[in-house]
Each structure stands twice: as structure tokens, then as C-alpha cells.
Amino acid sequence: MISITIIKFSFLLQLHAVFPKTGAKMSTTTAETEKGFIQGKFPEDFIWGAATAAYQIEGAWDEDGKGPSVWDTFCHVGGKIHNNDTGDVACDSYHKTEEDVSLLKDLGVGYYRFSISWSRVLPQGTIDKVNPLGVDYYNKLIDTLLANGIKPAVTLYHFDLPQALQDVGGWHNPKISDIFNDYAQFCFKEFGDRVRIWLTINEPHEEALDAYGLGSFAPGLKNMATGPYLAGHNMLLAHAKAWHTYDKEFRRNQQGRVSIVVNAQWFEPKTDREEDIKAADRGMQWFLGWMAHPVFVNGDYPQVMKTRIMEKSKAQGLPSRLPSFSEEQKKLLKGTADFLALNFYSVSFAEHHDLSYEENVTWGYFTDQEMKASRDPSWLKGDPSWLYCVPWGMRKMLVWLKQQYNDPEIIVTENGFSVHGEHDRKLPAALQDTDRVTYIKGYLNEALKAVKLDGVKLKGYFVWSLLDNFEWDDGYRFRFGIHHVNFDDPKRPRTPKLSAEVYKEIVANNGFP
């Protein structure tokens, strides 16, 4: 799931730059968005799915030979997670494969996106020690999915680094890209005969920023000046090596597709001032372009990042805090995605924030951008402070990707909503998640507009999430599931919410006929 940290921001270009033929800005109110609904269906081969992640649902944190991950360690320290929650049991999906697949089958989706727990199959993170029971678990899950007509979309890494690898530097270790490549190769060999969609790393932006900059994610390292940039650099190289391994060794026989999962919010310039428009673009490049530009454009970081970070570093008498790629690495990175995988949730406004006149500025990931964000109080608010229901952002985001990255095929690999106050609701009231219904319908209809009216090559959509689950540093206080999970009951019963029924109908209709 996307990190729910209040200060995650991205800023994009002004609307008339993205929709030059339409001119005026779209409405920002839910009522007006509803008025703008269109009828129509997605392409016949459109992928419909639901998504989860290993640490957020599996539980069984130390069962059957699994090694500890950084999240096991981080949660067990205490004081790091809301209410000291842990993923020790979570949704207990490790023991509920059949039940979860039954939920998917009832939804009528054709795909299930889940992640492999690296330390469940390789307890020390390296291929010299394999856990056969962990391998058996994922084989069983994949086979059960296929037996029920559901195809797996597998994420290799979703934030849960083996603790043994963190002990030797984690994503700051220059050797980590080769270790990840070995892990990816292992998974391609073990599971690739039945998997056609592979996602190497989920939201490297969030992992780099929250885990190695803000310290709010495991392993909790705080260094905003260089921590995120170095971690992101190594994750990009890890992804590229894994993509090439698949391309050279497995693609011909397995016929799968591989990508990296990028994420962003849509950020609208707060005013028409040139300064705010430029701030919006800077924010977008730091958020999404940081990870997408090297893969989809030229093997290197966006020029605005390189220039500004160099300038601010030099002013401190330092070399650039942004690592550089060698020419060989640029060639390695460029083109290493068979489609663009996008996690998308919300919208903010952006404005320029000039820090040049302030004394003793600590330059780092956020200050380097010199912008600040705000939201419209009329927008429907979700539970996390950063989450709002603003459907028109979906269409803008998709069209921007089409224009920025040479019209790629796109799959939305996460999109979902946490209803305000949902955590405190008991059954049956908790099942009436009308705000989530509004969100899903609105965002999907805007996605349909992007396909029908703008020619975006949108190929699939995965709702986040199949289940209420462990939401990282926020524990269980925010619920994103279209199925309610009772975490007070040891059996962790699942119950469909209204949103599950609505999503099921959209899937059955392949859109809005």
C-alpha cells in the first residue's frame, strides 16, 4: 500500500499544459464530478484485479522457517507503530489461502497482485539458504489462484527487506543490487512458469524516503540529506539488473512482462504564476520522475533534480548529494519496463516556497524542491491526512504519463480509499462504506475518460485493497479493504463491504455500460 506519511508530495504541470485542447480547469467537487460521468466499457482484454502485500496480510512472522524482516524487527522494538501494532498475525492470510482466493473469485477479478516475502523464501536474503516451506506456500497460492481462474501478478519486493541484509547496510549497500538480482532470478525459476506479470520493487520512492530519510518506515534511518537518494539509486540498479535477467534467461519460455511500481499524487499548481507551475513540475520530477525517468526516458535522473541538488550541494561545499549513474549504468537502466505500473491515490495543490533567503536551511529531499502543498477543504477527505477523493486527478495523471513517457501501456497497480472514521465503526455499520464507493466509481470513470477521450493505453486496474490490513507505521487504525477484517477475532473473519459489491458489478460490466 502507498505510504501514508503526511508529507509525501508531488507536483505536476498546469492543466492547460496537459489538456491543451480543453482549456478550462475541471471541476474539483464530487457533485460536479458525478455529473461528468460517462458511459462506456474498458477494452475487452482489460485486467481487473485486487492487491495486497505480504507483510500487511500474511502474519506467521516466524513460522515454517521464515527469517525476520526489517518490519518484524521495527515493530517489535515498540514505540514505532501506532498502538504498537505489529504484522505478527495481521489478516492471517498465511493460513487462509483458500478463503482469500474465494473472495477474489466472488469479485470476478481475473488477477490478484500479491508480494513474496523475501525472508520467507530466503531467510538470510541470499540464495545459499532456501526455505522450502516458504516456497511451498507461494506455490500453493499460485496454484490455487490458477485453479480458480485467477492469474497472479507478483511483486518481488514490497518494503519487507530481510533483516540479515539490513545488518550489512540494506539499500545503502552497493552490493544489494546483485543480491536482489539473485533473489529475483530464484523467483523467476521457482514460480515464473505460472506468472505473467512481475513487479520488481513496489514504490521505491516511499521505501527510500520513509525508511532511509524520514525514519518512519523500517529500518527507521533518518538522513534526509542523502539517505533517500542513495537508497533510491541502488533500488533502481537492482530493478534494472532483475529486468535484464528476466529478459535474457526467462522471457522466451515464460512469456511474462516485468516492470517497477512507481507512485505519485497529482499536484495542481495553486495559481497560474510561473513560479507555482515550475514548483509543480519540480515536485513531480522528485516524486515520480526520480524513479520513472531513468527507466522510461534516458537512463538518468530528471535534469531539474541533477541541477538543483548539485547547486545546493556546492553551496555547502559538498559534491552532489544525488548519486550519478555511469554511462554503462544508464544503458542498463533505460527501457527496463514492459509497461508502466502506477500506484495512485490523491491530489494536492502546489506552490513555490523560496528558501534562498532563510538562514541555516537543512537541504534534503523536501527542501531541495522548494515547494509546499495544500488541499481544497471542499474535497471529500479520507482517514489519513494526505488522502482526499479527487477523481479528476486520475485522468490528469494518466494523460501526463502518456505525454511524459512516450505513450506507454499503463496498469494501475494500486488505487483505493480509507473512509474517515472507519476504524471506529463496528459491524454492520462498517460495511456501509459509501465514501469508498464514491471514490472507486469516480476514479474509474475518470480512468475510462482517459482511455476513451485521451487515447491513454490503460491496460488494467487493481483496487487497494482486497482486505483491511496492517498499514505500516499507522498499524490498523486506517482501513483500505473492500472486505472488512475483524482483528479482534483470532479467526480474522472477512466480510464484504458495499464497495466490494460495487466493484464486483463494475468488473462484471467491464466499466460503466
PDB file of N, CA and C in Angstrom, residues 149-245:
ATOM      1  N   GLY A 149      -9.221 -19.781 -11.814  1.00  0.00           N
ATOM      2  CA  GLY A 149      -9.326 -18.860 -12.939  1.00  0.00           C
ATOM      3  C   GLY A 149      -8.768 -17.474 -12.689  1.00  0.00           C
ATOM      4  N   ILE A 150      -7.866 -17.356 -11.719  1.00  0.00           N
ATOM      5  CA  ILE A 150      -7.286 -16.060 -11.357  1.00  0.00           C
ATOM      6  C   ILE A 150      -5.782 -16.112 -11.593  1.00  0.00           C
ATOM      7  N   LYS A 151      -5.255 -15.129 -12.282  1.00  0.00           N
ATOM      8  CA  LYS A 151      -3.835 -15.103 -12.610  1.00  0.00           C
ATOM      9  C   LYS A 151      -3.058 -14.278 -11.580  1.00  0.00           C
ATOM     10  N   PRO A 152      -1.851 -14.720 -11.241  1.00  0.00           N
ATOM     11  CA  PRO A 152      -1.039 -13.988 -10.274  1.00  0.00           C
ATOM     12  C   PRO A 152      -0.275 -12.835 -10.922  1.00  0.00           C
ATOM     13  N   ALA A 153      -0.231 -11.708 -10.230  1.00  0.00           N
ATOM     14  CA  ALA A 153       0.663 -10.596 -10.564  1.00  0.00           C
ATOM     15  C   ALA A 153       1.563 -10.438  -9.340  1.00  0.00           C
ATOM     16  N   VAL A 154       2.824 -10.764  -9.473  1.00  0.00           N
ATOM     17  CA  VAL A 154       3.687 -10.969  -8.311  1.00  0.00           C
ATOM     18  C   VAL A 154       4.686  -9.828  -8.131  1.00  0.00           C
ATOM     19  N   THR A 155       4.658  -9.242  -6.937  1.00  0.00           N
ATOM     20  CA  THR A 155       5.633  -8.228  -6.545  1.00  0.00           C
ATOM     21  C   THR A 155       6.768  -8.908  -5.797  1.00  0.00           C
ATOM     22  N   LEU A 156       7.989  -8.689  -6.248  1.00  0.00           N
ATOM     23  CA  LEU A 156       9.137  -9.316  -5.594  1.00  0.00           C
ATOM     24  C   LEU A 156       9.491  -8.636  -4.277  1.00  0.00           C
ATOM     25  N   TYR A 157       9.311  -7.324  -4.224  1.00  0.00           N
ATOM     26  CA  TYR A 157       9.720  -6.594  -3.013  1.00  0.00           C
ATOM     27  C   TYR A 157       8.710  -5.512  -2.664  1.00  0.00           C
ATOM     28  N   HIS A 158       8.106  -5.635  -1.480  1.00  0.00           N
ATOM     29  CA  HIS A 158       7.130  -4.657  -1.001  1.00  0.00           C
ATOM     30  C   HIS A 158       7.502  -4.244   0.424  1.00  0.00           C
ATOM     31  N   PHE A 159       8.655  -3.613   0.563  1.00  0.00           N
ATOM     32  CA  PHE A 159       9.132  -2.960   1.795  1.00  0.00           C
ATOM     33  C   PHE A 159       9.753  -3.887   2.840  1.00  0.00           C
ATOM     34  N   ASP A 160       9.588  -5.219   2.727  1.00  0.00           N
ATOM     35  CA  ASP A 160       9.988  -6.101   3.840  1.00  0.00           C
ATOM     36  C   ASP A 160      11.355  -6.748   3.597  1.00  0.00           C
ATOM     37  N   LEU A 161      12.398  -5.957   3.645  1.00  0.00           N
ATOM     38  CA  LEU A 161      13.759  -6.451   3.438  1.00  0.00           C
ATOM     39  C   LEU A 161      14.154  -7.445   4.523  1.00  0.00           C
ATOM     40  N   PRO A 162      14.796  -8.552   4.159  1.00  0.00           N
ATOM     41  CA  PRO A 162      15.311  -9.450   5.202  1.00  0.00           C
ATOM     42  C   PRO A 162      16.233  -8.703   6.162  1.00  0.00           C
ATOM     43  N   GLN A 163      16.049  -8.930   7.456  1.00  0.00           N
ATOM     44  CA  GLN A 163      16.858  -8.237   8.456  1.00  0.00           C
ATOM     45  C   GLN A 163      18.346  -8.523   8.262  1.00  0.00           C
ATOM     46  N   ALA A 164      18.666  -9.719   7.821  1.00  0.00           N
ATOM     47  CA  ALA A 164      20.067 -10.080   7.615  1.00  0.00           C
ATOM     48  C   ALA A 164      20.731  -9.172   6.584  1.00  0.00           C
ATOM     49  N   LEU A 165      19.972  -8.709   5.608  1.00  0.00           N
ATOM     50  CA  LEU A 165      20.533  -7.798   4.609  1.00  0.00           C
ATOM     51  C   LEU A 165      20.631  -6.377   5.143  1.00  0.00           C
ATOM     52  N   GLN A 166      19.698  -5.989   5.999  1.00  0.00           N
ATOM     53  CA  GLN A 166      19.809  -4.678   6.627  1.00  0.00           C
ATOM     54  C   GLN A 166      21.029  -4.624   7.541  1.00  0.00           C
ATOM     55  N   ASP A 167      21.358  -5.748   8.132  1.00  0.00           N
ATOM     56  CA  ASP A 167      22.520  -5.803   9.024  1.00  0.00           C
ATOM     57  C   ASP A 167      23.830  -5.515   8.289  1.00  0.00           C
ATOM     58  N   VAL A 168      23.807  -5.643   6.965  1.00  0.00           N
ATOM     59  CA  VAL A 168      25.012  -5.324   6.182  1.00  0.00           C
ATOM     60  C   VAL A 168      24.782  -4.094   5.302  1.00  0.00           C
ATOM     61  N   GLY A 169      23.854  -3.230   5.721  1.00  0.00           N
ATOM     62  CA  GLY A 169      23.675  -1.946   5.050  1.00  0.00           C
ATOM     63  C   GLY A 169      22.389  -1.759   4.289  1.00  0.00           C
ATOM     64  N   GLY A 170      21.637  -2.832   4.075  1.00  0.00           N
ATOM     65  CA  GLY A 170      20.353  -2.708   3.394  1.00  0.00           C
ATOM     66  C   GLY A 170      20.485  -2.067   2.021  1.00  0.00           C
ATOM     67  N   TRP A 171      19.568  -1.145   1.711  1.00  0.00           N
ATOM     68  CA  TRP A 171      19.565  -0.497   0.402  1.00  0.00           C
ATOM     69  C   TRP A 171      20.669   0.549   0.250  1.00  0.00           C
ATOM     70  N   HIS A 172      21.474   0.736   1.270  1.00  0.00           N
ATOM     71  CA  HIS A 172      22.656   1.579   1.149  1.00  0.00           C
ATOM     72  C   HIS A 172      23.909   0.775   0.811  1.00  0.00           C
ATOM     73  N   ASN A 173      23.802  -0.530   0.828  1.00  0.00           N
ATOM     74  CA  ASN A 173      24.925  -1.396   0.498  1.00  0.00           C
ATOM     75  C   ASN A 173      25.063  -1.484  -1.025  1.00  0.00           C
ATOM     76  N   PRO A 174      26.206  -1.088  -1.595  1.00  0.00           N
ATOM     77  CA  PRO A 174      26.348  -1.129  -3.056  1.00  0.00           C
ATOM     78  C   PRO A 174      26.204  -2.532  -3.649  1.00  0.00           C
ATOM     79  N   LYS A 175      26.313  -3.582  -2.818  1.00  0.00           N
ATOM     80  CA  LYS A 175      26.172  -4.943  -3.306  1.00  0.00           C
ATOM     81  C   LYS A 175      24.716  -5.405  -3.365  1.00  0.00           C
ATOM     82  N   ILE A 176      23.799  -4.585  -2.838  1.00  0.00           N
ATOM     83  CA  ILE A 176      22.413  -5.019  -2.706  1.00  0.00           C
ATOM     84  C   ILE A 176      21.759  -5.279  -4.065  1.00  0.00           C
ATOM     85  N   SER A 177      22.165  -4.560  -5.092  1.00  0.00           N
ATOM     86  CA  SER A 177      21.530  -4.764  -6.399  1.00  0.00           C
ATOM     87  C   SER A 177      21.818  -6.159  -6.950  1.00  0.00           C
ATOM     88  N   ASP A 178      23.013  -6.658  -6.713  1.00  0.00           N
ATOM     89  CA  ASP A 178      23.336  -8.017  -7.158  1.00  0.00           C
ATOM     90  C   ASP A 178      22.630  -9.068  -6.306  1.00  0.00           C
ATOM     91  N   ILE A 179      22.501  -8.798  -5.011  1.00  0.00           N
ATOM     92  CA  ILE A 179      21.795  -9.734  -4.125  1.00  0.00           C
ATOM     93  C   ILE A 179      20.320  -9.805  -4.513  1.00  0.00           C
ATOM     94  N   PHE A 180      19.732  -8.637  -4.816  1.00  0.00           N
ATOM     95  CA  PHE A 180      18.334  -8.620  -5.264  1.00  0.00           C
ATOM     96  C   PHE A 180      18.183  -9.368  -6.584  1.00  0.00           C
ATOM     97  N   ASN A 181      19.129  -9.181  -7.472  1.00  0.00           N
ATOM     98  CA  ASN A 181      19.069  -9.871  -8.758  1.00  0.00           C
ATOM     99  C   ASN A 181      19.088 -11.388  -8.567  1.00  0.00           C
ATOM    100  N   ASP A 182      19.898 -11.874  -7.645  1.00  0.00           N
ATOM    101  CA  ASP A 182      19.926 -13.314  -7.342  1.00  0.00           C
ATOM    102  C   ASP A 182      18.566 -13.783  -6.827  1.00  0.00           C
ATOM    103  N   TYR A 183      17.960 -12.983  -5.950  1.00  0.00           N
ATOM    104  CA  TYR A 183      16.635 -13.302  -5.408  1.00  0.00           C
ATOM    105  C   TYR A 183      15.596 -13.330  -6.521  1.00  0.00           C
ATOM    106  N   ALA A 184      15.636 -12.319  -7.392  1.00  0.00           N
ATOM    107  CA  ALA A 184      14.684 -12.266  -8.499  1.00  0.00           C
ATOM    108  C   ALA A 184      14.847 -13.479  -9.412  1.00  0.00           C
ATOM    109  N   GLN A 185      16.077 -13.815  -9.719  1.00  0.00           N
ATOM    110  CA  GLN A 185      16.344 -14.979 -10.573  1.00  0.00           C
ATOM    111  C   GLN A 185      15.791 -16.255  -9.933  1.00  0.00           C
ATOM    112  N   PHE A 186      15.954 -16.370  -8.627  1.00  0.00           N
ATOM    113  CA  PHE A 186      15.427 -17.521  -7.897  1.00  0.00           C
ATOM    114  C   PHE A 186      13.903 -17.604  -8.059  1.00  0.00           C
ATOM    115  N   CYS A 187      13.231 -16.470  -7.894  1.00  0.00           N
ATOM    116  CA  CYS A 187      11.764 -16.461  -8.003  1.00  0.00           C
ATOM    117  C   CYS A 187      11.311 -16.740  -9.432  1.00  0.00           C
ATOM    118  N   PHE A 188      12.013 -16.180 -10.411  1.00  0.00           N
ATOM    119  CA  PHE A 188      11.662 -16.470 -11.799  1.00  0.00           C
ATOM    120  C   PHE A 188      11.744 -17.972 -12.078  1.00  0.00           C
ATOM    121  N   LYS A 189      12.777 -18.616 -11.526  1.00  0.00           N
ATOM    122  CA  LYS A 189      12.939 -20.055 -11.732  1.00  0.00           C
ATOM    123  C   LYS A 189      11.844 -20.851 -11.035  1.00  0.00           C
ATOM    124  N   GLU A 190      11.540 -20.480  -9.797  1.00  0.00           N
ATOM    125  CA  GLU A 190      10.593 -21.251  -8.991  1.00  0.00           C
ATOM    126  C   GLU A 190       9.140 -21.058  -9.418  1.00  0.00           C
ATOM    127  N   PHE A 191       8.780 -19.842  -9.770  1.00  0.00           N
ATOM    128  CA  PHE A 191       7.365 -19.524  -9.977  1.00  0.00           C
ATOM    129  C   PHE A 191       7.027 -19.015 -11.379  1.00  0.00           C
ATOM    130  N   GLY A 192       8.042 -18.696 -12.163  1.00  0.00           N
ATOM    131  CA  GLY A 192       7.814 -17.991 -13.421  1.00  0.00           C
ATOM    132  C   GLY A 192       7.069 -18.763 -14.484  1.00  0.00           C
ATOM    133  N   ASP A 193       7.015 -20.076 -14.372  1.00  0.00           N
ATOM    134  CA  ASP A 193       6.261 -20.859 -15.359  1.00  0.00           C
ATOM    135  C   ASP A 193       4.766 -20.583 -15.273  1.00  0.00           C
ATOM    136  N   ARG A 194       4.312 -19.968 -14.175  1.00  0.00           N
ATOM    137  CA  ARG A 194       2.881 -19.688 -13.987  1.00  0.00           C
ATOM    138  C   ARG A 194       2.580 -18.209 -13.785  1.00  0.00           C
ATOM    139  N   VAL A 195       3.588 -17.357 -13.866  1.00  0.00           N
ATOM    140  CA  VAL A 195       3.407 -15.928 -13.611  1.00  0.00           C
ATOM    141  C   VAL A 195       3.702 -15.153 -14.890  1.00  0.00           C
ATOM    142  N   ARG A 196       2.772 -14.271 -15.274  1.00  0.00           N
ATOM    143  CA  ARG A 196       2.967 -13.481 -16.489  1.00  0.00           C
ATOM    144  C   ARG A 196       3.164 -11.996 -16.196  1.00  0.00           C
ATOM    145  N   ILE A 197       2.895 -11.571 -14.975  1.00  0.00           N
ATOM    146  CA  ILE A 197       3.158 -10.182 -14.591  1.00  0.00           C
ATOM    147  C   ILE A 197       4.066 -10.180 -13.372  1.00  0.00           C
ATOM    148  N   TRP A 198       5.240  -9.573 -13.530  1.00  0.00           N
ATOM    149  CA  TRP A 198       6.195  -9.425 -12.434  1.00  0.00           C
ATOM    150  C   TRP A 198       6.413  -7.937 -12.148  1.00  0.00           C
ATOM    151  N   LEU A 199       6.427  -7.593 -10.879  1.00  0.00           N
ATOM    152  CA  LEU A 199       6.724  -6.238 -10.424  1.00  0.00           C
ATOM    153  C   LEU A 199       7.930  -6.320  -9.492  1.00  0.00           C
ATOM    154  N   THR A 200       9.015  -5.693  -9.872  1.00  0.00           N
ATOM    155  CA  THR A 200      10.266  -5.877  -9.130  1.00  0.00           C
ATOM    156  C   THR A 200      10.226  -5.238  -7.748  1.00  0.00           C
ATOM    157  N   ILE A 201      10.029  -3.926  -7.705  1.00  0.00           N
ATOM    158  CA  ILE A 201      10.081  -3.188  -6.445  1.00  0.00           C
ATOM    159  C   ILE A 201       8.868  -2.276  -6.353  1.00  0.00           C
ATOM    160  N   ASN A 202       8.149  -2.365  -5.257  1.00  0.00           N
ATOM    161  CA  ASN A 202       6.983  -1.520  -5.043  1.00  0.00           C
ATOM    162  C   ASN A 202       7.396  -0.169  -4.478  1.00  0.00           C
ATOM    163  N   GLU A 203       6.993   0.891  -5.162  1.00  0.00           N
ATOM    164  CA  GLU A 203       7.177   2.257  -4.673  1.00  0.00           C
ATOM    165  C   GLU A 203       8.567   2.516  -4.107  1.00  0.00           C
ATOM    166  N   PRO A 204       9.602   2.433  -4.917  1.00  0.00           N
ATOM    167  CA  PRO A 204      10.934   2.741  -4.399  1.00  0.00           C
ATOM    168  C   PRO A 204      11.021   4.145  -3.811  1.00  0.00           C
ATOM    169  N   HIS A 205      10.208   5.055  -4.321  1.00  0.00           N
ATOM    170  CA  HIS A 205      10.153   6.403  -3.745  1.00  0.00           C
ATOM    171  C   HIS A 205       9.814   6.360  -2.267  1.00  0.00           C
ATOM    172  N   GLU A 206       8.778   5.582  -1.898  1.00  0.00           N
ATOM    173  CA  GLU A 206       8.346   5.521  -0.498  1.00  0.00           C
ATOM    174  C   GLU A 206       9.375   4.805   0.368  1.00  0.00           C
ATOM    175  N   GLU A 207       9.906   3.715  -0.152  1.00  0.00           N
ATOM    176  CA  GLU A 207      10.910   2.976   0.607  1.00  0.00           C
ATOM    177  C   GLU A 207      12.120   3.851   0.886  1.00  0.00           C
ATOM    178  N   ALA A 208      12.600   4.545  -0.136  1.00  0.00           N
ATOM    179  CA  ALA A 208      13.784   5.390   0.025  1.00  0.00           C
ATOM    180  C   ALA A 208      13.510   6.544   0.978  1.00  0.00           C
ATOM    181  N   LEU A 209      12.382   7.214   0.799  1.00  0.00           N
ATOM    182  CA  LEU A 209      12.066   8.395   1.599  1.00  0.00           C
ATOM    183  C   LEU A 209      11.712   8.040   3.036  1.00  0.00           C
ATOM    184  N   ASP A 210      10.788   7.115   3.216  1.00  0.00           N
ATOM    185  CA  ASP A 210      10.266   6.834   4.554  1.00  0.00           C
ATOM    186  C   ASP A 210      11.201   5.981   5.394  1.00  0.00           C
ATOM    187  N   ALA A 211      11.934   5.061   4.756  1.00  0.00           N
ATOM    188  CA  ALA A 211      12.785   4.144   5.512  1.00  0.00           C
ATOM    189  C   ALA A 211      14.191   4.671   5.729  1.00  0.00           C
ATOM    190  N   TYR A 212      14.675   5.503   4.779  1.00  0.00           N
ATOM    191  CA  TYR A 212      16.065   5.947   4.843  1.00  0.00           C
ATOM    192  C   TYR A 212      16.201   7.463   4.974  1.00  0.00           C
ATOM    193  N   GLY A 213      15.073   8.175   4.999  1.00  0.00           N
ATOM    194  CA  GLY A 213      15.103   9.622   5.167  1.00  0.00           C
ATOM    195  C   GLY A 213      14.335  10.071   6.388  1.00  0.00           C
ATOM    196  N   LEU A 214      13.025   9.850   6.366  1.00  0.00           N
ATOM    197  CA  LEU A 214      12.171  10.239   7.488  1.00  0.00           C
ATOM    198  C   LEU A 214      12.315   9.309   8.686  1.00  0.00           C
ATOM    199  N   GLY A 215      12.610   8.053   8.437  1.00  0.00           N
ATOM    200  CA  GLY A 215      12.731   7.081   9.519  1.00  0.00           C
ATOM    201  C   GLY A 215      11.414   6.554  10.035  1.00  0.00           C
ATOM    202  N   SER A 216      10.317   6.823   9.315  1.00  0.00           N
ATOM    203  CA  SER A 216       9.004   6.359   9.770  1.00  0.00           C
ATOM    204  C   SER A 216       8.723   4.919   9.366  1.00  0.00           C
ATOM    205  N   PHE A 217       9.468   4.398   8.402  1.00  0.00           N
ATOM    206  CA  PHE A 217       9.363   3.014   7.966  1.00  0.00           C
ATOM    207  C   PHE A 217      10.604   2.253   8.414  1.00  0.00           C
ATOM    208  N   ALA A 218      10.459   0.943   8.511  1.00  0.00           N
ATOM    209  CA  ALA A 218      11.610   0.107   8.830  1.00  0.00           C
ATOM    210  C   ALA A 218      12.662   0.244   7.721  1.00  0.00           C
ATOM    211  N   PRO A 219      13.930   0.349   8.067  1.00  0.00           N
ATOM    212  CA  PRO A 219      14.553   0.176   9.385  1.00  0.00           C
ATOM    213  C   PRO A 219      14.613   1.432  10.245  1.00  0.00           C
ATOM    214  N   GLY A 220      14.003   2.536   9.809  1.00  0.00           N
ATOM    215  CA  GLY A 220      13.914   3.726  10.641  1.00  0.00           C
ATOM    216  C   GLY A 220      15.140   4.624  10.624  1.00  0.00           C
ATOM    217  N   LEU A 221      15.837   4.689   9.508  1.00  0.00           N
ATOM    218  CA  LEU A 221      17.027   5.538   9.415  1.00  0.00           C
ATOM    219  C   LEU A 221      16.626   6.958   9.020  1.00  0.00           C
ATOM    220  N   LYS A 222      17.229   7.948   9.663  1.00  0.00           N
ATOM    221  CA  LYS A 222      16.865   9.347   9.443  1.00  0.00           C
ATOM    222  C   LYS A 222      18.060  10.112   8.879  1.00  0.00           C
ATOM    223  N   ASN A 223      17.968  10.425   7.606  1.00  0.00           N
ATOM    224  CA  ASN A 223      19.011  11.215   6.943  1.00  0.00           C
ATOM    225  C   ASN A 223      18.410  11.787   5.675  1.00  0.00           C
ATOM    226  N   MET A 224      17.751  12.939   5.771  1.00  0.00           N
ATOM    227  CA  MET A 224      17.050  13.499   4.637  1.00  0.00           C
ATOM    228  C   MET A 224      17.991  14.064   3.579  1.00  0.00           C
ATOM    229  N   ALA A 225      19.224  14.348   3.948  1.00  0.00           N
ATOM    230  CA  ALA A 225      20.160  14.950   3.002  1.00  0.00           C
ATOM    231  C   ALA A 225      20.584  13.974   1.914  1.00  0.00           C
ATOM    232  N   THR A 226      20.960  12.765   2.312  1.00  0.00           N
ATOM    233  CA  THR A 226      21.481  11.797   1.333  1.00  0.00           C
ATOM    234  C   THR A 226      20.817  10.431   1.395  1.00  0.00           C
ATOM    235  N   GLY A 227      20.181  10.102   2.507  1.00  0.00           N
ATOM    236  CA  GLY A 227      19.637   8.757   2.695  1.00  0.00           C
ATOM    237  C   GLY A 227      18.684   8.312   1.608  1.00  0.00           C
ATOM    238  N   PRO A 228      17.648   9.104   1.281  1.00  0.00           N
ATOM    239  CA  PRO A 228      16.722   8.669   0.235  1.00  0.00           C
ATOM    240  C   PRO A 228      17.383   8.537  -1.131  1.00  0.00           C
ATOM    241  N   TYR A 229      18.234   9.485  -1.461  1.00  0.00           N
ATOM    242  CA  TYR A 229      18.851   9.470  -2.791  1.00  0.00           C
ATOM    243  C   TYR A 229      19.722   8.227  -3.006  1.00  0.00           C
ATOM    244  N   LEU A 230      20.476   7.837  -1.990  1.00  0.00           N
ATOM    245  CA  LEU A 230      21.339   6.664  -2.132  1.00  0.00           C
ATOM    246  C   LEU A 230      20.516   5.382  -2.196  1.00  0.00           C
ATOM    247  N   ALA A 231      19.505   5.269  -1.337  1.00  0.00           N
ATOM    248  CA  ALA A 231      18.665   4.071  -1.346  1.00  0.00           C
ATOM    249  C   ALA A 231      17.930   3.937  -2.677  1.00  0.00           C
ATOM    250  N   GLY A 232      17.377   5.041  -3.165  1.00  0.00           N
ATOM    251  CA  GLY A 232      16.675   5.009  -4.440  1.00  0.00           C
ATOM    252  C   GLY A 232      17.586   4.620  -5.591  1.00  0.00           C
ATOM    253  N   HIS A 233      18.801   5.110  -5.550  1.00  0.00           N
ATOM    254  CA  HIS A 233      19.792   4.802  -6.571  1.00  0.00           C
ATOM    255  C   HIS A 233      20.039   3.291  -6.659  1.00  0.00           C
ATOM    256  N   ASN A 234      20.241   2.678  -5.515  1.00  0.00           N
ATOM    257  CA  ASN A 234      20.517   1.235  -5.501  1.00  0.00           C
ATOM    258  C   ASN A 234      19.291   0.405  -5.863  1.00  0.00           C
ATOM    259  N   MET A 235      18.094   0.892  -5.523  1.00  0.00           N
ATOM    260  CA  MET A 235      16.887   0.170  -5.914  1.00  0.00           C
ATOM    261  C   MET A 235      16.688   0.198  -7.423  1.00  0.00           C
ATOM    262  N   LEU A 236      16.992   1.319  -8.042  1.00  0.00           N
ATOM    263  CA  LEU A 236      16.880   1.400  -9.490  1.00  0.00           C
ATOM    264  C   LEU A 236      17.830   0.415 -10.172  1.00  0.00           C
ATOM    265  N   LEU A 237      19.051   0.345  -9.691  1.00  0.00           N
ATOM    266  CA  LEU A 237      20.014  -0.593 -10.267  1.00  0.00           C
ATOM    267  C   LEU A 237      19.576  -2.032 -10.033  1.00  0.00           C
ATOM    268  N   ALA A 238      19.006  -2.304  -8.858  1.00  0.00           N
ATOM    269  CA  ALA A 238      18.511  -3.653  -8.566  1.00  0.00           C
ATOM    270  C   ALA A 238      17.400  -4.031  -9.544  1.00  0.00           C
ATOM    271  N   HIS A 239      16.471  -3.105  -9.746  1.00  0.00           N
ATOM    272  CA  HIS A 239      15.386  -3.361 -10.698  1.00  0.00           C
ATOM    273  C   HIS A 239      15.937  -3.654 -12.088  1.00  0.00           C
ATOM    274  N   ALA A 240      16.851  -2.808 -12.539  1.00  0.00           N
ATOM    275  CA  ALA A 240      17.375  -2.951 -13.904  1.00  0.00           C
ATOM    276  C   ALA A 240      18.059  -4.293 -14.107  1.00  0.00           C
ATOM    277  N   LYS A 241      18.835  -4.715 -13.129  1.00  0.00           N
ATOM    278  CA  LYS A 241      19.525  -5.996 -13.253  1.00  0.00           C
ATOM    279  C   LYS A 241      18.523  -7.149 -13.301  1.00  0.00           C
ATOM    280  N   ALA A 242      17.473  -7.063 -12.483  1.00  0.00           N
ATOM    281  CA  ALA A 242      16.459  -8.117 -12.481  1.00  0.00           C
ATOM    282  C   ALA A 242      15.708  -8.158 -13.810  1.00  0.00           C
ATOM    283  N   TRP A 243      15.406  -6.987 -14.370  1.00  0.00           N
ATOM    284  CA  TRP A 243      14.711  -6.943 -15.659  1.00  0.00           C
ATOM    285  C   TRP A 243      15.557  -7.613 -16.735  1.00  0.00           C
ATOM    286  N   HIS A 244      16.827  -7.295 -16.778  1.00  0.00           N
ATOM    287  CA  HIS A 244      17.700  -7.892 -17.794  1.00  0.00           C
ATOM    288  C   HIS A 244      17.853  -9.399 -17.590  1.00  0.00           C
ATOM    289  N   THR A 245      17.890  -9.831 -16.331  1.00  0.00           N
ATOM    290  CA  THR A 245      17.957 -11.270 -16.069  1.00  0.00           C
ATOM    291  C   THR A 245      16.736 -11.976 -16.624  1.00  0.00           C
TER     292      THR A 245
END
